[in-house]
Amino acid sequence: MIVKSLEDLLGTDAETKSENWESRRFILKKDGVGFSMNDTIIKAGTDNFFWYKNHIEAVYCIEGEGEIEKVSNGEVYQIKPGTMYLLNENDKHRLRARTEMRMVCVFNPPLVGTETHNEEGFYPLLTE
């Protein structure tokens, strides 16, 4: 059994930050369960381009409001608490936060924990 609290992660190497977001990594590849899970904050007023070409990501919004745009066709979906989206086609997307958003993000394959978005907007596929 693995039990962690957010307080356990803050200020450690399990917390990764950029100008627009913060990601607290609860479950990683080293935990051996086949997926990873993050608690992510998207800062209010930001427009973020992401493309997880190496990962499938499911996201569940628990706080805040914004929208996600599928870059390939311009479709826009509103995001609010209780909304889930799944990037099951490695979709290039823009996530725009009207207010600070808090999201639970699950990745497959799992993250190792040191990933950050590169200049093309995706996480490299890392091994430990």
Short mmCIF file of N, CA and C in Angstrom, two decimals:
data_model
loop_
_atom_site.label_atom_id
_atom_site.label_comp_id
_atom_site.label_asym_id
_atom_site.label_seq_id
_atom_site.Cartn_x
_atom_site.Cartn_y
_atom_site.Cartn_z
N MET A 1 0.85 -1.18 0.00
CA MET A 1 0.00 0.00 0.00
C MET A 1 0.89 1.24 0.00
N ILE A 2 0.49 2.22 -0.78
CA ILE A 2 1.19 3.50 -0.83
C ILE A 2 0.24 4.57 -0.34
N VAL A 3 0.67 5.34 0.63
CA VAL A 3 -0.14 6.45 1.15
C VAL A 3 0.73 7.68 1.20
N LYS A 4 0.28 8.75 0.58
CA LYS A 4 1.01 10.02 0.58
C LYS A 4 0.02 11.15 0.74
N SER A 5 0.49 12.26 1.30
CA SER A 5 -0.33 13.47 1.35
C SER A 5 0.37 14.55 0.55
N LEU A 6 -0.38 15.55 0.13
CA LEU A 6 0.20 16.67 -0.60
C LEU A 6 1.33 17.31 0.20
N GLU A 7 1.14 17.41 1.49
CA GLU A 7 2.18 17.99 2.36
C GLU A 7 3.49 17.23 2.26
N ASP A 8 3.43 15.92 2.01
CA ASP A 8 4.65 15.11 1.86
C ASP A 8 5.45 15.51 0.63
N LEU A 9 4.79 16.06 -0.39
CA LEU A 9 5.42 16.34 -1.68
C LEU A 9 5.93 17.77 -1.82
N LEU A 10 5.24 18.72 -1.16
CA LEU A 10 5.60 20.13 -1.32
C LEU A 10 7.03 20.39 -0.90
N GLY A 11 7.77 21.09 -1.77
CA GLY A 11 9.15 21.43 -1.47
C GLY A 11 10.15 20.31 -1.69
N THR A 12 9.71 19.19 -2.28
CA THR A 12 10.61 18.07 -2.56
C THR A 12 10.82 17.96 -4.06
N ASP A 13 11.61 16.99 -4.49
CA ASP A 13 11.82 16.79 -5.92
C ASP A 13 10.60 16.19 -6.60
N ALA A 14 9.55 15.87 -5.86
CA ALA A 14 8.28 15.41 -6.43
C ALA A 14 7.42 16.57 -6.90
N GLU A 15 7.87 17.79 -6.67
CA GLU A 15 7.15 18.99 -7.08
C GLU A 15 7.94 19.67 -8.21
N THR A 16 7.29 19.83 -9.36
CA THR A 16 7.89 20.47 -10.52
C THR A 16 7.07 21.71 -10.87
N LYS A 17 7.76 22.81 -11.21
CA LYS A 17 7.05 24.07 -11.48
C LYS A 17 7.55 24.70 -12.77
N SER A 18 6.67 25.46 -13.40
CA SER A 18 7.03 26.34 -14.51
C SER A 18 6.35 27.67 -14.24
N GLU A 19 6.46 28.58 -15.18
CA GLU A 19 5.83 29.88 -15.02
C GLU A 19 4.30 29.77 -14.98
N ASN A 20 3.75 28.78 -15.70
CA ASN A 20 2.30 28.66 -15.85
C ASN A 20 1.65 27.56 -15.04
N TRP A 21 2.42 26.62 -14.50
CA TRP A 21 1.82 25.47 -13.83
C TRP A 21 2.75 24.92 -12.75
N GLU A 22 2.14 24.13 -11.86
CA GLU A 22 2.87 23.39 -10.83
C GLU A 22 2.33 21.96 -10.85
N SER A 23 3.23 20.98 -10.72
CA SER A 23 2.81 19.59 -10.76
C SER A 23 3.42 18.86 -9.57
N ARG A 24 2.56 18.26 -8.77
CA ARG A 24 2.99 17.48 -7.61
C ARG A 24 2.73 16.02 -7.95
N ARG A 25 3.81 15.24 -8.05
CA ARG A 25 3.75 13.88 -8.57
C ARG A 25 3.59 12.86 -7.44
N PHE A 26 2.38 12.34 -7.32
CA PHE A 26 2.05 11.38 -6.26
C PHE A 26 2.52 9.97 -6.58
N ILE A 27 2.24 9.52 -7.80
CA ILE A 27 2.57 8.16 -8.20
C ILE A 27 3.47 8.25 -9.42
N LEU A 28 4.57 7.53 -9.41
CA LEU A 28 5.55 7.56 -10.49
C LEU A 28 5.87 6.15 -10.98
N LYS A 29 6.62 6.07 -12.04
CA LYS A 29 7.01 4.78 -12.61
C LYS A 29 7.64 3.87 -11.56
N LYS A 30 8.47 4.44 -10.68
CA LYS A 30 9.16 3.63 -9.67
C LYS A 30 8.20 2.93 -8.72
N ASP A 31 6.94 3.40 -8.65
CA ASP A 31 5.95 2.75 -7.79
C ASP A 31 5.42 1.45 -8.40
N GLY A 32 5.69 1.23 -9.69
CA GLY A 32 5.41 -0.06 -10.32
C GLY A 32 3.96 -0.41 -10.54
N VAL A 33 3.09 0.59 -10.70
CA VAL A 33 1.67 0.27 -10.88
C VAL A 33 1.16 0.51 -12.31
N GLY A 34 2.05 0.93 -13.23
CA GLY A 34 1.67 1.05 -14.63
C GLY A 34 1.11 2.39 -15.05
N PHE A 35 1.00 3.34 -14.15
CA PHE A 35 0.54 4.69 -14.48
C PHE A 35 1.16 5.64 -13.47
N SER A 36 1.07 6.93 -13.76
CA SER A 36 1.47 7.94 -12.78
C SER A 36 0.31 8.88 -12.56
N MET A 37 0.33 9.58 -11.41
CA MET A 37 -0.75 10.50 -11.06
C MET A 37 -0.16 11.76 -10.45
N ASN A 38 -0.62 12.91 -10.97
CA ASN A 38 -0.16 14.22 -10.51
C ASN A 38 -1.33 15.04 -10.01
N ASP A 39 -1.05 15.93 -9.09
CA ASP A 39 -1.95 17.00 -8.66
C ASP A 39 -1.35 18.26 -9.28
N THR A 40 -2.05 18.85 -10.26
CA THR A 40 -1.49 19.94 -11.05
C THR A 40 -2.30 21.21 -10.90
N ILE A 41 -1.60 22.32 -10.74
CA ILE A 41 -2.21 23.65 -10.70
C ILE A 41 -1.87 24.35 -12.02
N ILE A 42 -2.90 24.86 -12.71
CA ILE A 42 -2.71 25.68 -13.90
C ILE A 42 -3.05 27.11 -13.48
N LYS A 43 -2.12 28.01 -13.65
CA LYS A 43 -2.28 29.37 -13.14
C LYS A 43 -3.31 30.16 -13.95
N ALA A 44 -4.06 30.99 -13.25
CA ALA A 44 -5.12 31.81 -13.85
C ALA A 44 -4.56 32.70 -14.95
N GLY A 45 -5.34 32.84 -16.02
CA GLY A 45 -4.97 33.73 -17.11
C GLY A 45 -3.93 33.19 -18.06
N THR A 46 -3.54 31.93 -17.91
CA THR A 46 -2.51 31.38 -18.79
C THR A 46 -3.11 30.63 -19.97
N ASP A 47 -2.36 30.61 -21.05
CA ASP A 47 -2.70 29.89 -22.27
C ASP A 47 -1.55 28.93 -22.50
N ASN A 48 -1.80 27.63 -22.39
CA ASN A 48 -0.76 26.61 -22.39
C ASN A 48 -0.92 25.67 -23.56
N PHE A 49 0.15 25.48 -24.34
CA PHE A 49 0.16 24.50 -25.41
C PHE A 49 0.85 23.24 -24.90
N PHE A 50 0.16 22.11 -25.03
CA PHE A 50 0.71 20.83 -24.62
C PHE A 50 0.49 19.80 -25.73
N TRP A 51 1.40 18.85 -25.79
CA TRP A 51 1.28 17.74 -26.73
C TRP A 51 1.99 16.55 -26.13
N TYR A 52 1.23 15.60 -25.63
CA TYR A 52 1.82 14.41 -25.03
C TYR A 52 1.92 13.31 -26.07
N LYS A 53 2.89 13.45 -26.97
CA LYS A 53 3.02 12.48 -28.06
C LYS A 53 3.50 11.13 -27.57
N ASN A 54 4.06 11.08 -26.37
CA ASN A 54 4.57 9.82 -25.81
C ASN A 54 3.70 9.25 -24.70
N HIS A 55 2.63 9.93 -24.34
CA HIS A 55 1.80 9.52 -23.20
C HIS A 55 0.32 9.71 -23.53
N ILE A 56 -0.49 8.88 -22.93
CA ILE A 56 -1.94 9.10 -22.89
C ILE A 56 -2.20 9.75 -21.54
N GLU A 57 -3.00 10.82 -21.54
CA GLU A 57 -3.28 11.54 -20.30
C GLU A 57 -4.78 11.65 -20.09
N ALA A 58 -5.22 11.35 -18.87
CA ALA A 58 -6.59 11.61 -18.43
C ALA A 58 -6.51 12.70 -17.37
N VAL A 59 -7.41 13.68 -17.45
CA VAL A 59 -7.39 14.82 -16.54
C VAL A 59 -8.78 15.03 -15.95
N TYR A 60 -8.82 15.21 -14.63
CA TYR A 60 -10.07 15.47 -13.93
C TYR A 60 -9.93 16.80 -13.20
N CYS A 61 -10.81 17.75 -13.52
CA CYS A 61 -10.76 19.07 -12.90
C CYS A 61 -11.50 19.05 -11.56
N ILE A 62 -10.81 19.50 -10.51
CA ILE A 62 -11.45 19.55 -9.20
C ILE A 62 -11.65 20.99 -8.70
N GLU A 63 -10.96 21.97 -9.33
CA GLU A 63 -11.15 23.38 -8.97
C GLU A 63 -10.88 24.25 -10.18
N GLY A 64 -11.60 25.37 -10.27
CA GLY A 64 -11.32 26.38 -11.29
C GLY A 64 -12.07 26.15 -12.59
N GLU A 65 -11.88 27.11 -13.51
CA GLU A 65 -12.57 27.05 -14.80
C GLU A 65 -11.65 27.48 -15.92
N GLY A 66 -11.88 26.89 -17.08
CA GLY A 66 -11.11 27.23 -18.27
C GLY A 66 -11.67 26.49 -19.45
N GLU A 67 -10.81 26.31 -20.46
CA GLU A 67 -11.24 25.59 -21.65
C GLU A 67 -10.06 24.86 -22.26
N ILE A 68 -10.38 23.80 -23.00
CA ILE A 68 -9.37 23.05 -23.74
C ILE A 68 -9.76 23.10 -25.21
N GLU A 69 -8.76 23.35 -26.05
CA GLU A 69 -8.96 23.37 -27.49
C GLU A 69 -8.15 22.26 -28.13
N LYS A 70 -8.80 21.46 -28.95
CA LYS A 70 -8.11 20.44 -29.74
C LYS A 70 -7.54 21.15 -30.96
N VAL A 71 -6.21 21.24 -31.03
CA VAL A 71 -5.55 22.05 -32.05
C VAL A 71 -5.87 21.57 -33.46
N SER A 72 -5.99 20.29 -33.69
CA SER A 72 -6.18 19.76 -35.04
C SER A 72 -7.46 20.23 -35.72
N ASN A 73 -8.51 20.52 -34.94
CA ASN A 73 -9.77 20.91 -35.56
C ASN A 73 -10.41 22.15 -34.93
N GLY A 74 -9.78 22.73 -33.91
CA GLY A 74 -10.30 23.96 -33.30
C GLY A 74 -11.47 23.75 -32.34
N GLU A 75 -11.87 22.51 -32.09
CA GLU A 75 -12.96 22.25 -31.15
C GLU A 75 -12.55 22.73 -29.76
N VAL A 76 -13.47 23.43 -29.08
CA VAL A 76 -13.21 23.96 -27.74
C VAL A 76 -14.24 23.38 -26.78
N TYR A 77 -13.75 22.94 -25.62
CA TYR A 77 -14.61 22.36 -24.59
C TYR A 77 -14.39 23.14 -23.30
N GLN A 78 -15.47 23.42 -22.60
CA GLN A 78 -15.39 24.13 -21.33
C GLN A 78 -15.00 23.15 -20.22
N ILE A 79 -14.14 23.62 -19.33
CA ILE A 79 -13.67 22.81 -18.22
C ILE A 79 -14.08 23.49 -16.92
N LYS A 80 -14.67 22.73 -16.02
CA LYS A 80 -15.06 23.22 -14.69
C LYS A 80 -14.97 22.04 -13.74
N PRO A 81 -15.09 22.25 -12.43
CA PRO A 81 -15.03 21.12 -11.51
C PRO A 81 -16.02 20.02 -11.90
N GLY A 82 -15.52 18.79 -11.92
CA GLY A 82 -16.34 17.65 -12.31
C GLY A 82 -16.16 17.25 -13.76
N THR A 83 -15.37 18.02 -14.55
CA THR A 83 -15.12 17.70 -15.95
C THR A 83 -13.86 16.85 -16.07
N MET A 84 -13.93 15.81 -16.91
CA MET A 84 -12.78 14.97 -17.22
C MET A 84 -12.55 15.05 -18.72
N TYR A 85 -11.28 15.09 -19.12
CA TYR A 85 -10.96 14.90 -20.53
C TYR A 85 -9.83 13.89 -20.66
N LEU A 86 -9.86 13.17 -21.77
CA LEU A 86 -8.88 12.12 -22.05
C LEU A 86 -8.23 12.43 -23.39
N LEU A 87 -6.92 12.55 -23.39
CA LEU A 87 -6.16 12.80 -24.61
C LEU A 87 -5.74 11.45 -25.20
N ASN A 88 -6.74 10.71 -25.67
CA ASN A 88 -6.54 9.33 -26.10
C ASN A 88 -5.93 9.21 -27.49
N GLU A 89 -5.75 10.32 -28.19
CA GLU A 89 -5.13 10.31 -29.51
C GLU A 89 -3.85 11.15 -29.50
N ASN A 90 -3.23 11.31 -28.32
CA ASN A 90 -2.02 12.12 -28.19
C ASN A 90 -2.26 13.52 -28.77
N ASP A 91 -3.43 14.05 -28.47
CA ASP A 91 -3.88 15.31 -29.07
C ASP A 91 -3.01 16.50 -28.69
N LYS A 92 -2.64 17.29 -29.69
CA LYS A 92 -2.07 18.61 -29.42
C LYS A 92 -3.23 19.46 -28.93
N HIS A 93 -3.00 20.20 -27.84
CA HIS A 93 -4.11 20.96 -27.27
C HIS A 93 -3.62 22.23 -26.59
N ARG A 94 -4.55 23.16 -26.43
CA ARG A 94 -4.31 24.39 -25.68
C ARG A 94 -5.23 24.35 -24.47
N LEU A 95 -4.68 24.60 -23.31
CA LEU A 95 -5.46 24.67 -22.08
C LEU A 95 -5.39 26.10 -21.59
N ARG A 96 -6.54 26.76 -21.54
CA ARG A 96 -6.61 28.15 -21.12
C ARG A 96 -7.35 28.22 -19.78
N ALA A 97 -6.70 28.81 -18.80
CA ALA A 97 -7.28 28.89 -17.45
C ALA A 97 -7.85 30.28 -17.21
N ARG A 98 -9.17 30.36 -17.04
CA ARG A 98 -9.79 31.64 -16.67
C ARG A 98 -9.49 31.96 -15.22
N THR A 99 -9.57 30.93 -14.39
CA THR A 99 -9.23 31.04 -12.97
C THR A 99 -8.17 29.98 -12.69
N GLU A 100 -7.57 30.03 -11.52
CA GLU A 100 -6.62 28.96 -11.19
C GLU A 100 -7.36 27.63 -11.22
N MET A 101 -6.76 26.67 -11.89
CA MET A 101 -7.38 25.36 -12.03
C MET A 101 -6.53 24.32 -11.30
N ARG A 102 -7.20 23.40 -10.64
CA ARG A 102 -6.53 22.28 -10.00
C ARG A 102 -7.03 21.02 -10.65
N MET A 103 -6.07 20.21 -11.15
CA MET A 103 -6.40 19.05 -11.95
C MET A 103 -5.69 17.82 -11.39
N VAL A 104 -6.35 16.68 -11.47
CA VAL A 104 -5.72 15.39 -11.19
C VAL A 104 -5.42 14.76 -12.54
N CYS A 105 -4.14 14.48 -12.80
CA CYS A 105 -3.69 14.00 -14.11
C CYS A 105 -3.08 12.61 -13.98
N VAL A 106 -3.53 11.70 -14.85
CA VAL A 106 -3.03 10.34 -14.87
C VAL A 106 -2.36 10.10 -16.22
N PHE A 107 -1.13 9.56 -16.19
CA PHE A 107 -0.36 9.33 -17.40
C PHE A 107 -0.03 7.85 -17.58
N ASN A 108 -0.10 7.41 -18.84
CA ASN A 108 0.37 6.08 -19.23
C ASN A 108 1.13 6.24 -20.54
N PRO A 109 2.35 5.78 -20.65
CA PRO A 109 3.15 5.17 -19.60
C PRO A 109 3.42 6.15 -18.47
N PRO A 110 3.77 5.63 -17.32
CA PRO A 110 3.96 6.50 -16.15
C PRO A 110 5.18 7.42 -16.30
N LEU A 111 5.08 8.58 -15.67
CA LEU A 111 6.20 9.51 -15.61
C LEU A 111 7.23 9.02 -14.59
N VAL A 112 8.49 9.36 -14.81
CA VAL A 112 9.52 9.03 -13.82
C VAL A 112 9.63 10.13 -12.78
N GLY A 113 9.15 11.33 -13.09
CA GLY A 113 9.11 12.40 -12.09
C GLY A 113 9.93 13.62 -12.41
N THR A 114 10.86 13.52 -13.35
CA THR A 114 11.71 14.67 -13.67
C THR A 114 11.29 15.35 -14.97
N GLU A 115 10.22 14.88 -15.60
CA GLU A 115 9.79 15.44 -16.87
C GLU A 115 9.34 16.89 -16.73
N THR A 116 9.60 17.65 -17.76
CA THR A 116 9.02 18.97 -17.94
C THR A 116 8.79 19.15 -19.43
N HIS A 117 7.86 20.00 -19.80
CA HIS A 117 7.53 20.18 -21.22
C HIS A 117 8.72 20.76 -21.97
N ASN A 118 9.01 20.17 -23.13
CA ASN A 118 10.08 20.72 -23.96
C ASN A 118 9.53 21.81 -24.86
N GLU A 119 10.35 22.33 -25.77
CA GLU A 119 9.94 23.45 -26.62
C GLU A 119 8.79 23.10 -27.55
N GLU A 120 8.56 21.80 -27.81
CA GLU A 120 7.43 21.39 -28.64
C GLU A 120 6.18 21.08 -27.82
N GLY A 121 6.27 21.20 -26.48
CA GLY A 121 5.10 21.04 -25.62
C GLY A 121 4.87 19.66 -25.07
N PHE A 122 5.81 18.73 -25.29
CA PHE A 122 5.57 17.38 -24.79
C PHE A 122 6.65 16.95 -23.79
N TYR A 123 6.32 15.91 -23.04
CA TYR A 123 7.29 15.27 -22.14
C TYR A 123 8.07 14.25 -22.95
N PRO A 124 9.38 14.23 -22.82
CA PRO A 124 10.13 13.14 -23.43
C PRO A 124 9.79 11.83 -22.71
N LEU A 125 9.97 10.73 -23.40
CA LEU A 125 9.75 9.43 -22.78
C LEU A 125 11.04 9.05 -22.06
N LEU A 126 11.03 9.18 -20.74
CA LEU A 126 12.23 8.95 -19.93
C LEU A 126 12.19 7.57 -19.29
N THR A 127 13.36 7.04 -19.06
CA THR A 127 13.50 5.87 -18.23
C THR A 127 14.27 6.32 -17.00
N GLU A 128 14.17 5.62 -15.93
CA GLU A 128 14.79 6.08 -14.69
C GLU A 128 16.29 6.05 -14.72
#
